Short mmCIF file of C-alpha atoms in Angstrom, two decimals:
data_model
loop_
_atom_site.label_atom_id
_atom_site.label_comp_id
_atom_site.label_asym_id
_atom_site.label_seq_id
_atom_site.Cartn_x
_atom_site.Cartn_y
_atom_site.Cartn_z
CA MET A 3 123.35 53.15 15.19
CA PRO A 4 124.12 49.64 13.89
CA SER A 5 126.64 47.76 15.96
CA ASP A 6 128.77 46.95 12.94
CA ALA A 7 129.13 50.60 11.89
CA PRO A 8 132.66 51.85 11.58
CA VAL A 9 134.04 53.51 14.72
CA ASP A 10 134.44 57.21 14.37
CA LEU A 11 134.65 60.20 16.72
CA TYR A 12 130.89 60.42 17.03
CA SER A 13 130.66 56.80 18.04
CA LEU A 14 133.49 57.34 20.49
CA ALA A 15 131.71 60.30 22.02
CA PHE A 16 128.52 58.26 22.30
CA THR A 17 130.35 55.44 24.00
CA CYS A 18 132.42 57.54 26.39
CA SER A 19 129.68 59.91 27.52
CA VAL A 20 129.18 59.85 31.30
CA ASP A 21 125.47 60.50 30.81
CA PRO A 22 123.25 57.61 29.73
CA LEU A 23 122.50 57.82 25.98
CA LEU A 24 120.06 55.63 24.04
CA LEU A 25 119.18 55.53 20.32
CA LEU A 26 115.50 54.83 19.62
CA ASP A 27 113.73 54.04 16.39
CA GLU A 28 110.50 55.70 15.37
CA SER A 29 108.46 53.17 17.33
CA GLY A 30 110.41 53.76 20.49
CA ARG A 31 112.48 50.57 20.44
CA ILE A 32 116.07 50.70 21.64
CA LEU A 33 118.58 50.58 18.80
CA ALA A 34 121.68 51.15 20.90
CA LEU A 35 122.78 52.33 24.38
CA ASN A 36 126.10 53.41 25.80
CA PRO A 37 127.81 51.90 28.83
CA ALA A 38 126.40 54.62 31.11
CA ALA A 39 122.88 53.65 30.02
CA GLU A 40 123.68 49.97 30.59
CA ARG A 41 124.80 50.79 34.14
CA LEU A 42 121.68 52.86 34.70
CA ALA A 43 119.38 50.08 33.50
CA SER A 44 121.51 47.36 35.13
CA THR A 45 121.38 45.37 31.90
CA SER A 46 123.59 44.64 28.91
CA GLY A 47 123.21 46.23 25.52
CA ALA A 48 122.43 42.91 23.86
CA THR A 49 119.53 42.34 26.24
CA ALA A 50 118.15 45.86 25.90
CA ARG A 51 118.33 46.20 22.14
CA GLY A 52 114.95 45.88 20.44
CA ALA A 53 113.02 46.43 23.68
CA PRO A 54 110.52 49.30 23.79
CA ILE A 55 111.85 52.12 25.88
CA ASP A 56 108.64 52.27 27.96
CA GLU A 57 109.14 48.60 28.87
CA ALA A 58 112.92 48.64 29.38
CA LEU A 59 113.06 51.68 31.65
CA ARG A 60 109.38 51.94 32.59
CA PRO A 61 109.40 55.75 32.63
CA ASP A 62 106.64 57.56 34.48
CA PRO A 63 105.13 59.28 32.64
CA PRO A 64 105.65 57.10 29.53
CA LEU A 65 107.66 58.65 26.65
CA GLY A 66 105.47 57.50 23.74
CA ALA A 67 103.51 60.70 23.32
CA LEU A 68 106.61 62.86 23.66
CA LEU A 69 108.42 60.70 21.09
CA GLU A 70 105.59 61.17 18.58
CA GLN A 71 105.80 64.94 19.08
CA VAL A 72 109.57 64.95 18.49
CA LEU A 73 109.17 62.92 15.29
CA ARG A 74 106.35 65.07 14.07
CA ASP A 75 108.02 68.40 14.74
CA ARG A 76 111.53 67.24 13.94
CA ALA A 77 112.57 69.25 17.07
CA PRO A 78 114.13 68.24 20.39
CA ARG A 79 111.99 68.22 23.52
CA ALA A 80 112.94 68.21 27.18
CA LEU A 81 111.79 65.31 29.26
CA PRO A 82 109.06 65.91 31.86
CA PRO A 83 110.55 67.50 35.02
CA ASP A 84 109.06 64.82 37.28
CA LEU A 85 110.23 61.88 35.20
CA ALA A 86 110.93 58.71 37.23
CA LEU A 87 112.47 55.48 35.87
CA HIS A 88 111.26 52.28 37.52
CA LEU A 89 114.14 49.87 36.97
CA ALA A 90 114.89 46.35 38.03
CA ASN A 91 114.94 45.38 41.69
CA GLU A 92 112.31 48.05 42.35
CA ARG A 93 114.94 50.73 41.93
CA VAL A 94 113.57 54.17 41.11
CA VAL A 95 115.76 56.76 39.43
CA LEU A 96 114.82 60.37 38.96
CA ALA A 97 116.06 61.63 35.62
CA GLU A 98 116.05 64.63 33.42
CA GLY A 99 117.18 65.03 29.84
CA SER A 100 115.79 65.32 26.30
CA LEU A 101 114.60 63.55 23.16
CA SER A 102 116.37 64.79 20.04
CA PRO A 103 115.62 63.62 16.43
CA LEU A 104 118.66 62.61 14.37
CA VAL A 105 117.80 63.92 10.87
CA ASP A 106 119.97 62.97 7.88
CA PRO A 107 120.81 65.38 5.04
CA ALA A 108 117.84 64.09 3.09
CA GLY A 109 115.51 65.12 5.87
CA ALA A 110 114.68 61.65 7.01
CA CYS A 111 114.76 60.82 10.71
CA ALA A 112 117.28 58.05 11.18
CA ALA A 113 116.80 57.75 14.94
CA VAL A 114 115.94 59.60 18.14
CA LEU A 115 118.61 60.27 20.77
CA LEU A 116 117.41 59.88 24.37
CA ALA A 117 119.83 61.69 26.66
CA LEU A 118 119.37 60.99 30.36
CA ARG A 119 120.98 62.33 33.51
CA ASP A 120 120.51 60.70 36.90
CA VAL A 121 119.36 63.49 39.19
CA THR A 122 118.10 61.25 42.00
CA GLU A 123 120.64 62.46 44.56
CA GLN A 124 120.31 66.02 43.33
CA ARG A 125 116.53 65.89 43.66
CA ARG A 126 116.81 64.27 47.05
CA ALA A 127 119.27 66.96 48.14
CA GLU A 128 116.97 69.63 46.75
CA GLN A 129 113.99 68.09 48.52
CA ALA A 130 116.00 67.81 51.72
CA ALA A 131 116.94 71.46 51.33
CA ARG A 132 113.30 72.35 50.74
CA ASP A 133 112.25 70.29 53.74
CA GLN A 134 114.95 71.88 55.85
CA GLY A 135 113.92 75.30 54.62
CA ALA A 136 110.30 74.53 55.43
CA ARG A 137 111.27 73.33 58.90
CA LEU A 138 113.40 76.42 59.39
CA HIS A 139 110.56 78.62 58.19
CA ALA A 140 108.11 76.85 60.51
CA ALA A 141 110.58 77.17 63.39
CA VAL A 142 111.03 80.89 62.73
CA GLU A 143 107.27 81.31 62.53
CA ALA A 144 106.84 79.44 65.81
CA LEU A 145 109.20 81.80 67.60
CA ASP A 146 107.72 84.37 69.96
CA VAL A 147 110.67 86.52 68.88
CA GLY A 148 110.52 88.82 65.90
CA PHE A 149 112.90 87.71 63.10
CA VAL A 150 113.77 89.84 60.08
CA ILE A 151 116.33 90.01 57.30
CA TYR A 152 117.26 93.18 55.37
CA ASP A 153 119.54 93.07 52.34
CA THR A 154 122.57 95.23 51.68
CA LYS A 155 120.33 98.04 50.43
CA GLU A 156 118.23 97.86 53.61
CA ARG A 157 115.31 96.27 51.76
CA LEU A 158 113.10 93.82 53.62
CA CYS A 159 113.81 90.25 52.48
CA PHE A 160 112.13 88.10 55.11
CA PHE A 161 110.17 88.47 58.33
CA ASN A 162 108.06 86.25 60.54
CA THR A 163 104.57 86.90 61.82
CA THR A 164 105.83 87.90 65.27
CA TYR A 165 107.95 90.66 63.75
CA ARG A 166 104.91 92.21 62.09
CA SER A 167 102.81 91.83 65.25
CA LEU A 168 105.40 93.71 67.32
CA TYR A 169 104.99 96.80 65.09
CA PRO A 170 101.23 97.21 64.49
CA GLU A 171 101.78 100.89 63.61
CA CYS A 172 104.18 99.81 60.83
CA ALA A 173 102.25 96.73 59.61
CA ALA A 174 101.13 98.31 56.33
CA ALA A 175 104.76 98.94 55.30
CA ILE A 176 106.17 95.61 56.48
CA GLN A 177 106.29 94.10 53.01
CA VAL A 178 109.12 92.35 51.19
CA GLY A 179 110.95 94.91 49.07
CA ASN A 180 110.23 97.94 51.26
CA THR A 181 113.21 99.59 52.91
CA PHE A 182 113.80 99.89 56.63
CA GLU A 183 113.20 103.62 56.36
CA ASP A 184 109.82 102.98 54.67
CA VAL A 185 108.81 100.88 57.68
CA VAL A 186 109.97 103.50 60.20
CA ARG A 187 108.20 106.34 58.40
CA GLU A 188 104.96 104.36 58.36
CA GLY A 189 105.25 104.01 62.13
CA CYS A 190 105.75 107.78 62.48
CA ARG A 191 102.64 108.43 60.40
CA ASN A 192 100.75 106.41 63.00
CA GLY A 193 102.28 108.25 65.96
CA LEU A 194 104.83 105.65 67.04
CA HIS A 195 107.33 108.37 67.93
CA LEU A 196 105.06 110.66 69.93
CA HIS A 197 106.01 109.26 73.36
CA SER A 198 109.64 110.30 72.77
CA GLY A 199 108.98 113.99 72.29
CA LEU A 200 111.20 113.91 69.18
CA SER A 201 110.33 115.12 65.71
CA GLU A 202 109.71 112.56 62.98
CA ASP A 203 113.10 113.27 61.36
CA ALA A 204 114.94 112.93 64.68
CA TRP A 205 113.12 109.69 65.49
CA ILE A 206 113.81 108.24 62.04
CA ALA A 207 117.49 109.23 62.22
CA GLY A 208 117.80 107.49 65.56
CA ARG A 209 116.19 104.29 64.31
CA LEU A 210 118.37 104.25 61.18
CA ALA A 211 121.45 104.65 63.38
CA ASP A 212 120.30 101.71 65.52
CA HIS A 213 119.71 99.58 62.41
CA ARG A 214 123.14 100.33 60.97
CA ARG A 215 124.91 99.71 64.27
CA SER A 216 124.94 95.93 64.08
CA GLY A 217 126.23 93.62 66.79
CA GLU A 218 124.78 95.59 69.73
CA VAL A 219 121.90 94.71 72.03
CA TYR A 220 119.73 97.58 73.25
CA MET A 221 116.24 98.26 74.51
CA ARG A 222 113.88 100.81 72.97
CA ARG A 223 110.38 101.98 73.75
CA PHE A 224 107.80 101.84 70.96
CA GLY A 225 104.51 103.34 72.10
CA ASP A 226 103.40 101.38 75.14
CA ARG A 227 105.84 98.51 74.42
CA TRP A 228 109.48 97.91 75.25
CA LEU A 229 111.48 95.87 72.74
CA THR A 230 114.98 94.45 73.00
CA LEU A 231 116.74 94.66 69.61
CA LYS A 232 119.79 92.87 68.27
CA SER A 233 121.14 93.13 64.72
CA SER A 234 123.99 91.19 63.12
CA ARG A 235 125.55 91.89 59.74
CA LEU A 236 126.25 88.82 57.61
CA ALA A 237 129.23 88.31 55.34
CA ASP A 238 127.26 89.46 52.26
CA GLY A 239 126.32 92.72 54.01
CA SER A 240 122.71 91.82 54.77
CA VAL A 241 121.37 92.34 58.30
CA VAL A 242 119.60 89.77 60.46
CA GLY A 243 117.59 91.24 63.30
CA LEU A 244 115.87 89.87 66.39
CA ARG A 245 113.09 91.69 68.23
CA ILE A 246 112.01 90.53 71.70
CA ASP A 247 109.01 91.97 73.54
CA THR A 248 110.44 92.77 76.98
CA THR A 249 107.58 95.00 78.09
CA GLU A 250 106.77 92.81 81.09
CA ILE A 251 110.42 92.62 82.08
CA LYS A 252 110.82 96.39 81.71
CA GLU A 253 107.66 97.09 83.70
CA THR A 254 108.90 94.74 86.41
CA GLU A 255 112.25 96.50 86.33
CA LEU A 256 110.57 99.90 86.60
CA ALA A 257 108.36 98.62 89.42
CA LEU A 258 111.41 97.31 91.25
CA GLU A 259 113.16 100.62 90.72
CA ARG A 260 110.14 102.50 92.10
CA GLU A 261 110.09 100.10 95.04
CA ARG A 262 113.82 100.59 95.56
CA GLN A 263 113.39 104.37 95.48
CA PHE A 264 110.47 104.13 97.91
CA ILE A 265 112.52 101.99 100.29
CA ARG A 266 115.35 104.50 99.96
CA LEU A 267 112.89 107.33 100.70
CA VAL A 268 111.62 105.51 103.81
CA LEU A 269 115.16 104.65 104.87
CA ASP A 270 116.32 108.25 104.51
CA THR A 271 113.20 109.73 106.11
CA ILE A 272 112.91 107.69 109.31
CA PRO A 273 114.84 109.28 112.20
CA LEU A 274 117.13 106.27 112.52
CA ILE A 275 120.65 105.36 111.49
CA VAL A 276 120.62 102.14 109.43
CA THR A 277 123.44 100.09 107.94
CA VAL A 278 123.81 96.57 106.57
CA LYS A 279 127.31 95.06 106.44
CA ASP A 280 128.58 91.74 105.13
CA ARG A 281 130.87 89.41 107.05
CA ASP A 282 133.90 91.39 105.85
CA GLY A 283 132.47 94.58 107.30
CA LYS A 284 131.72 96.18 103.92
CA MET A 285 128.66 98.37 103.71
CA LYS A 286 125.88 96.95 101.53
CA LEU A 287 123.15 99.42 102.52
CA VAL A 288 123.50 102.80 104.21
CA SER A 289 120.84 105.31 105.25
CA LYS A 290 121.31 109.01 104.64
CA GLY A 291 121.42 109.61 108.40
CA TYR A 292 124.45 107.33 108.72
CA ALA A 293 126.18 108.93 105.75
CA ASP A 294 125.57 112.39 107.23
CA LEU A 295 127.46 111.36 110.36
CA TYR A 296 130.61 111.09 108.28
CA ASN A 297 129.96 113.88 105.75
CA THR A 298 129.50 111.44 102.86
CA THR A 299 126.64 110.06 100.77
CA PRO A 300 124.89 106.65 100.93
CA GLU A 301 126.37 105.78 97.54
CA GLY A 302 129.80 106.91 98.67
CA ALA A 303 129.68 104.72 101.77
CA VAL A 304 128.50 101.52 100.05
CA GLY A 305 131.34 99.07 99.54
CA LYS A 306 133.50 100.66 102.24
CA THR A 307 134.27 99.47 105.75
CA VAL A 308 134.02 101.52 108.93
CA ALA A 309 137.82 101.82 108.83
CA ASP A 310 137.48 103.73 105.53
CA LEU A 311 135.41 106.37 107.34
CA PRO A 312 136.90 108.83 109.86
CA PRO A 313 135.73 107.57 113.30
CA SER A 314 137.90 107.26 116.40
CA HIS A 315 139.89 104.14 117.25
CA ALA A 316 137.60 103.50 120.22
CA GLU A 317 134.60 103.41 117.88
CA LEU A 318 136.36 100.97 115.56
CA SER A 319 137.04 98.63 118.45
CA VAL A 320 133.49 98.73 119.83
CA ILE A 321 131.85 98.40 116.39
CA SER A 322 134.07 95.47 115.48
CA GLU A 323 133.32 93.74 118.79
CA MET A 324 129.56 94.17 118.30
CA ASP A 325 129.69 92.83 114.72
CA GLN A 326 131.72 89.80 115.76
CA GLU A 327 129.38 89.10 118.68
CA VAL A 328 126.29 89.27 116.44
CA LEU A 329 127.81 86.89 113.86
CA ALA A 330 129.13 84.52 116.54
CA ARG A 331 125.95 84.31 118.63
CA MET A 332 123.44 85.10 115.87
CA GLN A 333 121.61 87.12 118.50
CA PRO A 334 120.83 90.85 118.81
CA VAL A 335 123.39 93.04 120.59
CA SER A 336 122.69 96.57 121.87
CA ARG A 337 124.83 99.34 123.35
CA VAL A 338 124.95 103.08 123.89
CA GLN A 339 128.00 104.41 122.11
CA PRO A 340 129.49 107.87 121.44
CA VAL A 341 130.31 108.53 117.78
CA SER A 342 132.88 111.13 116.84
CA ARG A 343 132.05 113.17 113.78
CA PRO A 344 134.74 114.48 111.40
CA ASN A 345 134.23 118.00 112.82
CA GLY A 346 135.18 116.72 116.29
CA LYS A 347 131.70 116.80 117.76
CA VAL A 348 130.42 113.72 119.55
CA ARG A 349 126.99 112.24 119.00
CA TRP A 350 125.56 109.66 121.39
CA MET A 351 123.93 106.71 119.66
CA SER A 352 121.74 103.90 121.02
CA ILE A 353 122.71 101.01 118.71
CA ILE A 354 121.11 97.61 118.25
CA LYS A 355 122.65 95.09 115.87
CA VAL A 356 120.87 91.95 114.69
CA PRO A 357 121.80 89.14 112.27
CA LEU A 358 120.27 89.45 108.80
CA VAL A 359 120.23 86.11 106.97
CA GLU A 360 119.35 85.74 103.29
CA GLN A 361 117.51 82.72 101.85
CA ASP A 362 120.79 81.16 100.73
CA GLY A 363 122.16 81.39 104.28
CA THR A 364 124.41 84.41 103.72
CA ALA A 365 124.62 86.34 106.99
CA HIS A 366 124.90 90.11 107.32
CA VAL A 367 124.79 92.52 110.24
CA LEU A 368 121.85 94.94 110.38
CA ALA A 369 122.54 97.93 112.62
CA ILE A 370 119.85 100.36 113.74
CA GLY A 371 120.97 103.43 115.63
CA THR A 372 119.01 106.17 117.35
CA ASP A 373 120.64 109.53 117.95
CA ILE A 374 120.05 110.13 121.67
CA THR A 375 122.40 113.12 121.95
CA ALA A 376 119.54 115.52 122.73
CA GLN A 377 118.06 113.03 125.19
CA ARG A 378 121.41 112.51 126.86
CA GLU A 379 122.03 116.25 127.08
CA HIS A 380 118.52 116.64 128.50
CA GLU A 381 119.24 113.89 131.04
CA GLU A 382 122.48 115.59 132.02
CA GLN A 383 120.64 118.89 132.38
CA MET A 384 117.95 117.15 134.42
CA ALA A 385 120.59 115.54 136.65
CA ALA A 386 122.21 118.94 137.18
CA THR A 387 118.80 120.46 137.86
CA ILE A 388 117.94 117.68 140.32
CA ALA A 389 121.26 118.19 142.10
CA GLU A 390 120.55 121.91 142.27
CA LEU A 391 117.05 121.20 143.53
CA GLU A 392 118.45 118.88 146.20
CA LEU A 393 120.70 121.68 147.38
CA GLN A 394 117.76 124.06 147.35
CA LYS A 395 115.68 121.44 149.17
CA GLU A 396 118.26 121.18 151.92
CA ALA A 397 118.37 124.97 152.20
CA ILE A 398 114.56 125.13 152.27
CA ALA A 399 114.48 122.37 154.91
CA ASP A 400 116.85 124.40 157.04
CA GLN A 401 114.72 127.49 156.53
CA LEU A 402 111.58 125.47 157.27
CA ALA A 403 113.05 124.21 160.54
CA VAL A 404 113.80 127.80 161.53
CA ILE A 405 110.28 128.81 160.53
CA GLN A 406 108.79 125.94 162.50
CA ARG A 407 110.77 126.92 165.56
CA GLN A 408 109.67 130.51 165.07
CA GLN A 409 106.07 129.39 164.62
CA ALA A 410 106.25 127.34 167.83
CA LEU A 411 107.67 130.36 169.62
CA ILE A 412 104.99 132.60 168.13
CA ARG A 413 102.28 130.13 169.16
CA ALA A 414 103.73 130.03 172.65
CA LEU A 415 103.82 133.80 172.75
CA SER A 416 100.44 134.26 171.05
CA THR A 417 98.70 131.87 173.48
CA PRO A 418 100.43 132.24 176.87
CA ILE A 419 99.04 130.29 179.82
CA LEU A 420 99.13 132.56 182.86
CA GLN A 421 98.69 131.53 186.47
CA VAL A 422 96.88 134.59 187.81
CA ALA A 423 96.46 133.05 191.25
CA GLU A 424 96.82 129.74 192.98
CA GLY A 425 94.28 127.49 191.38
CA VAL A 426 93.41 129.92 188.56
CA LEU A 427 94.88 129.84 185.02
CA ALA A 428 94.18 132.31 182.25
CA VAL A 429 94.68 131.90 178.51
CA PRO A 430 94.23 134.98 176.29
CA VAL A 431 93.28 133.90 172.70
CA ILE A 432 94.38 136.40 170.10
CA GLY A 433 93.84 136.10 166.33
CA ALA A 434 92.25 133.15 164.54
CA LEU A 435 91.61 129.82 166.25
CA ASP A 436 92.04 127.17 163.57
CA ASP A 437 92.26 123.40 164.07
CA ALA A 438 96.02 123.33 164.62
CA ARG A 439 96.01 126.20 167.09
CA ALA A 440 92.93 124.85 168.97
CA SER A 441 94.66 121.48 169.37
CA ASP A 442 97.83 123.21 170.57
CA VAL A 443 95.95 125.42 173.07
CA THR A 444 93.92 122.48 174.37
CA GLY A 445 96.97 120.30 174.90
CA LYS A 446 98.99 122.96 176.70
CA LEU A 447 96.10 124.10 178.81
CA LEU A 448 95.20 120.60 179.98
CA ASP A 449 98.84 119.90 180.77
CA GLU A 450 98.97 123.06 182.95
CA VAL A 451 95.70 122.18 184.67
CA VAL A 452 97.09 118.83 185.68
CA ARG A 453 100.51 120.21 186.61
CA THR A 454 99.23 123.10 188.76
CA GLY A 455 96.10 121.44 190.06
CA ALA A 456 94.14 124.51 188.97
CA ARG A 457 90.44 124.67 189.72
CA PHE A 458 89.63 127.30 187.16
CA ALA A 459 90.83 127.90 183.62
CA ILE A 460 89.83 131.22 182.13
CA ILE A 461 89.78 131.47 178.31
CA ASP A 462 89.74 135.08 177.30
CA VAL A 463 88.48 135.62 173.75
CA THR A 464 88.70 139.40 173.76
CA GLY A 465 91.38 139.19 171.00
CA LEU A 466 89.50 136.88 168.60
CA GLU A 467 89.09 138.45 165.17
CA SER A 468 85.84 136.63 164.43
CA VAL A 469 83.83 133.63 165.56
CA ASP A 470 82.51 131.09 163.11
CA ALA A 471 80.99 127.68 163.70
CA ALA A 472 84.41 125.99 163.81
CA THR A 473 85.82 128.55 166.30
CA ALA A 474 82.78 128.27 168.56
CA ASP A 475 83.02 124.47 168.41
CA HIS A 476 86.72 124.63 169.39
CA LEU A 477 85.87 126.82 172.44
CA VAL A 478 83.12 124.45 173.61
CA ARG A 479 85.42 121.45 173.21
CA ILE A 480 88.19 123.16 175.24
CA VAL A 481 85.74 123.92 178.09
CA ARG A 482 84.43 120.34 178.10
CA ALA A 483 88.00 118.94 178.12
CA ILE A 484 88.82 121.11 181.15
CA ARG A 485 85.69 119.91 182.92
CA LEU A 486 86.73 116.28 182.42
CA LEU A 487 89.88 117.05 184.45
CA GLY A 488 87.76 118.30 187.37
CA ALA A 489 88.34 122.01 186.75
CA SER A 490 85.92 124.67 185.56
CA GLY A 491 86.27 126.42 182.25
CA VAL A 492 85.31 130.09 182.08
CA LEU A 493 84.89 132.18 178.93
CA THR A 494 85.56 135.87 179.15
CA GLY A 495 85.76 138.76 176.74
CA ILE A 496 82.67 137.90 174.69
CA GLY A 497 81.69 141.20 173.10
CA PRO A 498 78.43 142.15 171.41
CA ALA A 499 79.58 141.16 167.94
CA VAL A 500 80.92 137.77 169.09
CA ALA A 501 77.81 137.15 171.17
CA GLN A 502 75.61 137.90 168.16
CA SER A 503 77.66 135.58 165.96
CA ILE A 504 77.45 132.73 168.46
CA CYS A 505 73.70 133.15 168.77
CA GLY A 506 73.34 133.28 165.01
CA LEU A 507 75.28 130.04 164.66
CA GLY A 508 73.07 128.32 167.24
CA VAL A 509 76.01 127.23 169.40
CA ASP A 510 74.93 125.68 172.69
CA LEU A 511 76.87 127.38 175.55
CA SER A 512 74.64 126.03 178.29
CA GLY A 513 76.74 124.91 181.21
CA VAL A 514 79.60 127.24 180.19
CA THR A 515 80.36 130.12 182.60
CA THR A 516 80.89 133.40 180.77
CA HIS A 517 81.89 136.88 181.87
CA GLY A 518 82.17 140.14 180.00
CA ASN A 519 85.89 140.61 180.57
CA LEU A 520 88.94 138.90 181.99
CA ARG A 521 88.96 140.95 185.19
CA ALA A 522 85.41 139.96 186.09
CA GLY A 523 86.18 136.34 185.41
CA ILE A 524 89.26 136.43 187.64
CA GLU A 525 87.36 138.06 190.51
CA VAL A 526 84.58 135.44 190.36
CA CYS A 527 87.09 132.64 190.34
CA LEU A 528 89.04 134.07 193.23
CA ARG A 529 85.89 134.46 195.32
CA ALA A 530 84.96 130.90 194.61
CA LEU A 531 88.29 129.42 195.65
CA PRO A 532 87.74 129.54 199.47
CA ALA A 533 84.32 128.00 199.01
CA ARG A 534 85.90 125.16 197.06
CA ARG A 535 88.32 124.52 199.88
#
């Protein structure tokens, strides 16, 4: 528009527009520009007028071809979406807008209006948003946590690769646009629910309930995997979900639980009473045997002190003293202690308490008790039995002394030493002649020989029951012992049977005087006495 044209509303609108506006002729030279365009180009209107638009603003791509198209078609065209203006001072402005032909009533094109809008900051903001979105997308993809978004109609809007990998049975249905129920049903078709023992409908209903219960964290088993799930509902009603594979954690937890149950089984099976108490005396671990003492359960005793259980005051005092001694000395302490049960019965326990120190230095008291009631009762019975046996022993000793005196009397009576004449002794042997009796007879006989000065000692064996090698040997030894004292030993009463036995045994009786009976032996000895004088 010529600068000297009359001012009208159109001119005023052109001048006051906040968007840069330029009028171009058919060759692309600038005819006029508004203040906004002057500010954009950092130049005055007088300087810019007459300059080709491709030189004044240095658009990339150039506008020449687009201008020709607008003039040819007599129709407006939008500027290229990636248009950049390279202005003075190396300033680059991103712009969008249009080229519009100004056609007069006669159909001639008077000029072309170039409308521009500086979108540099907008494009930069959009690019920053895209970059941020890309970084966010990359970050979500890098997570080892499943991430998913469902819209208000429970349709899948977004998910990362980890989310799909956590549900291989559902992978075919994990597509944008599918509903949560579509995904769950696909998993059921591949047997994802079989481990639960539920029907497909029951499994699906449970998963839908989980999905719609946002804000909670829970763990679910899917086949051979354990997943921790958390869902949060956004302000627009969509649901953001996180899925974490906690299979390893769950398996560790299950292993620890199995280990705990095994330890509990061992603790409750061993025939010992076991407790662990903290410094305040509260039970941290209790075996079933200990709980049975007080008619409670291990779980019921944990967290309580001994004072909360029904023992006697004496027990409380002793137990407290032992605990304090263990914690003070940090050394084992052992005692034998009676424990009163709630029913009034007393059990005897052998108790050892030792310090139990955790890695962080926390000290506890470990008590191990052995029920020695049966042993103690047995010991008491044994003591009573031993006392009874001692009494019986004393009675038996008294009886034995009587028997020994009687035996001595019997031996004296069974083997009397008779002085049948001066210088002649006679000993009738009746019964068996064992070692003890032979020694007794020999001793008494020799004593009498010495005392009386006898010259003859007659041993009458008429009453012997039998003669064996030992008996014959005893008789020979007695005769020889008598001979050593200067007297003569005479055997009488040897009958046919005894004589045959002695011969059969090969006993040497040479040098031993023998006679058939006691009377004959006495007569011979008496006749020999004067000759000896």
